[in-house]
Amino acid sequence: MKDAIRRNFDASAVTYREFEAETGQFETLAARLATVVDDALADDPVRLLDAGAGTGASTRRLRTVGDAVVALDLSREMLLENPTTDRVQGDFDALPFAVDGFDAVVFTASLFLTPDPERAVAEASRVLRSGGVVAAVAPLGWYAADGRDVFETLARDSRSPSDATDIEAELQDRFALETGTWESEISADHLRQFYSIPAVAARLYPTLPPDERVQKARTLLADVEGPLEQRWRWLLGRNE
């Protein structure tokens, strides 16, 4: 499965960058997480791991917290779009770092992409120092004005490898956990643009080739009307 995930994101680097340039969605999430992490840590120098850094939207924001930020991603093509110099291609289910090497591990819209959140959380715990923090967000859905989940009325469900409940349960097992919900408005056109990213369209049509799955996702979402509300669960765990 990891090879399939890597290939999906290798095929998505340009469309991810274009979506982010237009919407700023991931930088906004990273900015919110950066504030949560900054509030949780003392003013000491911070070494931070951006786990699932992608094309760099999160890395830019997390630099406001970390004195040293390492950008890690499974996809080489995504990392090539990331302008930071401290880049590592790797799997956050098997982190290539020593014990106690970071003050914070941040998963900006990435932890739910692993089919094994227990292992990813264990790895985050391993590389965190005592007193360090782990932060993450997980999607709760896209909601129409009447409060219904957009996908309730469609012929397909949008599924990530792990849902918000899985993520919260695994973090709760290892950390003192705080959680909350963030909402943001998104247009129907931006929802369609998001699902035009091959790696995202794979949530709907995982077995189809990238171009075919994107076309089917566009057709599926063609009649969705906005504005929509996107909801995210945020989570902050303290390594006590």
Tab-separated table of C-alpha atoms in Angstrom:
chain	number	residue	atom	x	y	z
A	1	MET	CA	0.000	0.000	0.000
A	2	LYS	CA	2.844	2.413	0.782
A	3	ASP	CA	4.182	2.106	-2.760
A	4	ALA	CA	0.731	2.998	-4.076
A	5	ILE	CA	0.525	6.007	-1.743
A	6	ARG	CA	3.974	7.185	-2.827
A	7	ARG	CA	3.098	6.837	-6.514
A	8	ASN	CA	-0.161	8.725	-5.985
A	9	PHE	CA	1.644	11.653	-4.403
A	10	ASP	CA	4.480	11.579	-6.931
A	11	ALA	CA	1.765	12.081	-9.564
A	12	SER	CA	0.172	14.900	-7.563
A	13	ALA	CA	2.985	17.346	-6.820
A	14	VAL	CA	2.058	19.932	-9.449
A	15	THR	CA	-1.710	19.833	-8.847
A	16	TYR	CA	-1.166	20.041	-5.078
A	17	ARG	CA	1.020	23.109	-5.542
A	18	GLU	CA	-1.544	24.723	-7.847
A	19	PHE	CA	-4.413	24.026	-5.437
A	20	GLU	CA	-2.454	25.457	-2.528
A	21	ALA	CA	-1.453	28.553	-4.504
A	22	GLU	CA	-5.129	29.301	-5.152
A	23	THR	CA	-6.655	28.364	-1.790
A	24	GLY	CA	-3.913	28.515	0.862
A	25	GLN	CA	-5.702	25.678	2.640
A	26	PHE	CA	-2.699	23.771	3.944
A	27	GLU	CA	-0.758	26.870	4.933
A	28	THR	CA	-3.812	27.988	6.938
A	29	LEU	CA	-3.961	24.637	8.734
A	30	ALA	CA	-0.216	24.761	9.383
A	31	ALA	CA	-0.490	28.303	10.759
A	32	ARG	CA	-3.170	27.177	13.202
A	33	LEU	CA	-1.103	24.172	14.248
A	34	ALA	CA	1.978	26.361	14.614
A	35	THR	CA	0.088	28.554	17.080
A	36	VAL	CA	-1.067	25.513	19.064
A	37	VAL	CA	2.477	24.111	19.192
A	38	ASP	CA	4.031	27.469	20.063
A	39	ASP	CA	1.599	27.928	22.944
A	40	ALA	CA	2.382	24.432	24.239
A	41	LEU	CA	6.183	24.752	24.255
A	42	ALA	CA	8.481	27.000	26.239
A	43	ASP	CA	10.527	29.711	24.531
A	44	ASP	CA	13.575	27.448	24.222
A	45	PRO	CA	15.011	26.653	20.760
A	46	VAL	CA	12.753	24.183	18.984
A	47	ARG	CA	13.761	21.358	16.629
A	48	LEU	CA	10.631	20.396	14.728
A	49	LEU	CA	9.733	17.572	12.341
A	50	ASP	CA	7.251	18.431	9.586
A	51	ALA	CA	5.960	14.897	8.975
A	52	GLY	CA	4.309	14.668	5.580
A	53	ALA	CA	5.696	18.044	4.522
A	54	GLY	CA	4.688	17.744	0.885
A	55	THR	CA	5.351	20.752	-1.315
A	56	GLY	CA	6.224	23.011	1.612
A	57	ALA	CA	3.084	24.953	2.558
A	58	SER	CA	3.295	23.606	6.103
A	59	THR	CA	7.082	23.926	6.303
A	60	ARG	CA	6.946	27.669	5.674
A	61	ARG	CA	4.531	28.240	8.536
A	62	LEU	CA	6.206	25.874	10.974
A	63	ARG	CA	9.446	27.834	10.629
A	64	THR	CA	7.746	30.513	12.755
A	65	VAL	CA	7.919	28.021	15.640
A	66	GLY	CA	10.959	25.875	14.932
A	67	ASP	CA	14.533	27.102	14.974
A	68	ALA	CA	15.304	24.006	12.898
A	69	VAL	CA	12.570	22.375	10.801
A	70	VAL	CA	13.117	19.061	9.020
A	71	ALA	CA	10.714	18.378	6.130
A	72	LEU	CA	9.964	14.669	5.706
A	73	ASP	CA	7.799	13.138	2.991
A	74	LEU	CA	7.327	9.754	1.364
A	75	SER	CA	7.149	11.313	-2.099
A	76	ARG	CA	10.333	12.491	-3.787
A	77	GLU	CA	8.364	14.554	-6.304
A	78	MET	CA	6.500	16.395	-3.553
A	79	LEU	CA	9.774	17.138	-1.760
A	80	LEU	CA	11.308	18.509	-4.949
A	81	GLU	CA	8.572	21.182	-4.869
A	82	ASN	CA	9.443	21.990	-1.233
A	83	PRO	CA	11.878	24.937	-1.156
A	84	THR	CA	13.413	24.156	2.241
A	85	THR	CA	16.959	22.798	2.277
A	86	ASP	CA	16.548	20.304	5.158
A	87	ARG	CA	14.511	17.663	3.302
A	88	VAL	CA	14.376	13.933	3.965
A	89	GLN	CA	12.540	11.361	1.876
A	90	GLY	CA	11.150	8.825	4.294
A	91	ASP	CA	8.151	7.130	5.861
A	92	PHE	CA	6.711	8.494	9.098
A	93	ASP	CA	5.761	4.915	9.989
A	94	ALA	CA	9.522	4.205	10.181
A	95	LEU	CA	11.253	7.493	10.933
A	96	PRO	CA	14.973	7.668	10.051
A	97	PHE	CA	15.821	9.661	13.187
A	98	ALA	CA	17.294	8.969	16.615
A	99	VAL	CA	15.404	8.745	19.892
A	100	ASP	CA	14.533	12.084	21.538
A	101	GLY	CA	15.669	14.069	18.499
A	102	PHE	CA	12.767	16.534	18.248
A	103	ASP	CA	10.848	18.957	20.431
A	104	ALA	CA	7.764	18.719	18.217
A	105	VAL	CA	6.385	16.446	15.503
A	106	VAL	CA	3.678	18.022	13.352
A	107	PHE	CA	1.412	16.189	10.904
A	108	THR	CA	-0.333	18.851	8.809
A	109	ALA	CA	-3.068	16.965	6.918
A	110	SER	CA	-0.941	13.826	6.733
A	111	LEU	CA	-1.346	11.427	9.687
A	112	PHE	CA	-4.690	10.137	8.387
A	113	LEU	CA	-2.924	9.019	5.191
A	114	THR	CA	-1.260	6.064	6.904
A	115	PRO	CA	-3.150	2.763	7.133
A	116	ASP	CA	-1.309	2.093	10.422
A	117	PRO	CA	-1.740	5.122	12.720
A	118	GLU	CA	-0.644	3.085	15.745
A	119	ARG	CA	2.803	2.623	14.225
A	120	ALA	CA	3.085	6.256	13.099
A	121	VAL	CA	2.143	7.545	16.552
A	122	ALA	CA	4.624	5.156	18.179
A	123	GLU	CA	7.364	6.502	15.905
A	124	ALA	CA	6.447	10.089	16.750
A	125	SER	CA	6.648	9.212	20.436
A	126	ARG	CA	10.056	7.575	19.939
A	127	VAL	CA	11.683	10.618	18.350
A	128	LEU	CA	10.096	13.156	20.739
A	129	ARG	CA	11.960	14.341	23.800
A	130	SER	CA	10.265	14.257	27.185
A	131	GLY	CA	8.028	17.306	27.368
A	132	GLY	CA	7.754	17.526	23.589
A	133	VAL	CA	4.502	17.695	21.650
A	134	VAL	CA	2.876	16.060	18.655
A	135	ALA	CA	0.235	17.927	16.662
A	136	ALA	CA	-2.062	16.777	13.863
A	137	VAL	CA	-5.257	17.487	11.986
A	138	ALA	CA	-7.722	14.998	10.498
A	139	PRO	CA	-10.660	15.750	8.168
A	140	LEU	CA	-14.218	15.512	9.472
A	141	GLY	CA	-15.926	16.272	6.159
A	142	TRP	CA	-17.435	18.883	3.892
A	143	TYR	CA	-20.881	20.145	4.825
A	144	ALA	CA	-23.607	21.910	2.855
A	145	ALA	CA	-25.670	24.817	4.183
A	146	ASP	CA	-28.328	22.398	5.477
A	147	GLY	CA	-25.724	20.613	7.625
A	148	ARG	CA	-25.493	17.447	5.558
A	149	ASP	CA	-22.189	15.876	4.613
A	150	VAL	CA	-21.717	16.437	0.878
A	151	PHE	CA	-20.890	12.791	0.275
A	152	GLU	CA	-24.054	11.492	1.961
A	153	THR	CA	-26.013	12.352	-1.183
A	154	LEU	CA	-23.454	11.034	-3.673
A	155	ALA	CA	-22.779	7.590	-5.090
A	156	ARG	CA	-19.308	7.321	-3.513
A	157	ASP	CA	-17.861	7.837	-0.058
A	158	SER	CA	-14.596	9.726	0.449
A	159	ARG	CA	-12.393	7.630	2.710
A	160	SER	CA	-8.909	8.236	4.032
A	161	PRO	CA	-6.784	5.240	5.109
A	162	SER	CA	-7.452	6.263	8.746
A	163	ASP	CA	-10.281	8.450	10.022
A	164	ALA	CA	-10.267	11.078	12.761
A	165	THR	CA	-11.535	8.589	15.356
A	166	ASP	CA	-8.607	6.233	14.663
A	167	ILE	CA	-6.100	9.080	14.930
A	168	GLU	CA	-7.543	10.399	18.179
A	169	ALA	CA	-7.613	6.937	19.777
A	170	GLU	CA	-3.959	6.235	18.977
A	171	LEU	CA	-2.766	9.625	20.220
A	172	GLN	CA	-4.853	9.249	23.380
A	173	ASP	CA	-3.069	5.980	24.165
A	174	ARG	CA	0.385	7.606	24.241
A	175	PHE	CA	-0.037	11.289	25.053
A	176	ALA	CA	-1.924	13.706	27.257
A	177	LEU	CA	-4.303	14.898	24.558
A	178	GLU	CA	-6.162	18.100	23.743
A	179	THR	CA	-8.568	18.268	20.789
A	180	GLY	CA	-10.887	20.684	19.066
A	181	THR	CA	-12.562	21.436	15.743
A	182	TRP	CA	-11.715	24.022	13.107
A	183	GLU	CA	-14.127	25.126	10.391
A	184	SER	CA	-13.444	27.011	7.184
A	185	GLU	CA	-15.503	27.980	4.159
A	186	ILE	CA	-14.692	26.413	0.817
A	187	SER	CA	-16.367	26.909	-2.549
A	188	ALA	CA	-17.787	24.040	-4.577
A	189	ASP	CA	-15.255	24.832	-7.309
A	190	HIS	CA	-12.407	24.467	-4.833
A	191	LEU	CA	-13.842	21.148	-3.643
A	192	ARG	CA	-13.793	19.956	-7.242
A	193	GLN	CA	-10.259	21.275	-7.678
A	194	PHE	CA	-9.182	19.434	-4.523
A	195	TYR	CA	-10.565	16.151	-5.852
A	196	SER	CA	-8.788	16.803	-9.156
A	197	ILE	CA	-5.544	16.034	-7.325
A	198	PRO	CA	-4.788	12.377	-8.186
A	199	ALA	CA	-3.868	11.431	-4.606
A	200	VAL	CA	-7.133	12.916	-3.332
A	201	ALA	CA	-9.281	11.382	-6.074
A	202	ALA	CA	-7.876	8.034	-4.899
A	203	ARG	CA	-10.108	8.358	-1.823
A	204	LEU	CA	-13.060	7.913	-4.173
A	205	TYR	CA	-11.653	5.593	-6.857
A	206	PRO	CA	-8.515	3.931	-5.447
A	207	THR	CA	-8.184	1.246	-8.130
A	208	LEU	CA	-8.391	3.509	-11.190
A	209	PRO	CA	-5.433	5.113	-13.018
A	210	PRO	CA	-4.817	8.762	-12.043
A	211	ASP	CA	-6.375	10.455	-15.093
A	212	GLU	CA	-9.442	8.229	-15.035
A	213	ARG	CA	-10.056	8.638	-11.305
A	214	VAL	CA	-9.751	12.430	-11.560
A	215	GLN	CA	-12.279	12.561	-14.408
A	216	LYS	CA	-14.754	10.394	-12.495
A	217	ALA	CA	-14.326	12.551	-9.383
A	218	ARG	CA	-15.071	15.701	-11.397
A	219	THR	CA	-18.196	14.085	-12.822
A	220	LEU	CA	-19.334	12.922	-9.389
A	221	LEU	CA	-18.966	16.408	-7.894
A	222	ALA	CA	-20.231	18.379	-10.902
A	223	ASP	CA	-23.596	19.286	-9.349
A	224	VAL	CA	-22.371	20.115	-5.837
A	225	GLU	CA	-23.240	23.696	-4.901
A	226	GLY	CA	-21.544	25.929	-2.356
A	227	PRO	CA	-20.482	27.531	-0.243
A	228	LEU	CA	-19.463	24.555	1.880
A	229	GLU	CA	-18.032	24.236	5.360
A	230	GLN	CA	-14.946	22.090	5.767
A	231	ARG	CA	-14.330	20.693	9.240
A	232	TRP	CA	-11.072	19.426	10.723
A	233	ARG	CA	-10.277	17.809	14.063
A	234	TRP	CA	-7.085	19.209	15.574
A	235	LEU	CA	-5.112	17.248	18.144
A	236	LEU	CA	-2.202	18.145	20.425
A	237	GLY	CA	-0.433	15.467	22.451
A	238	ARG	CA	2.090	16.132	25.221
A	239	ASN	CA	4.879	13.632	25.823
A	240	GLU	CA	4.835	13.711	29.623
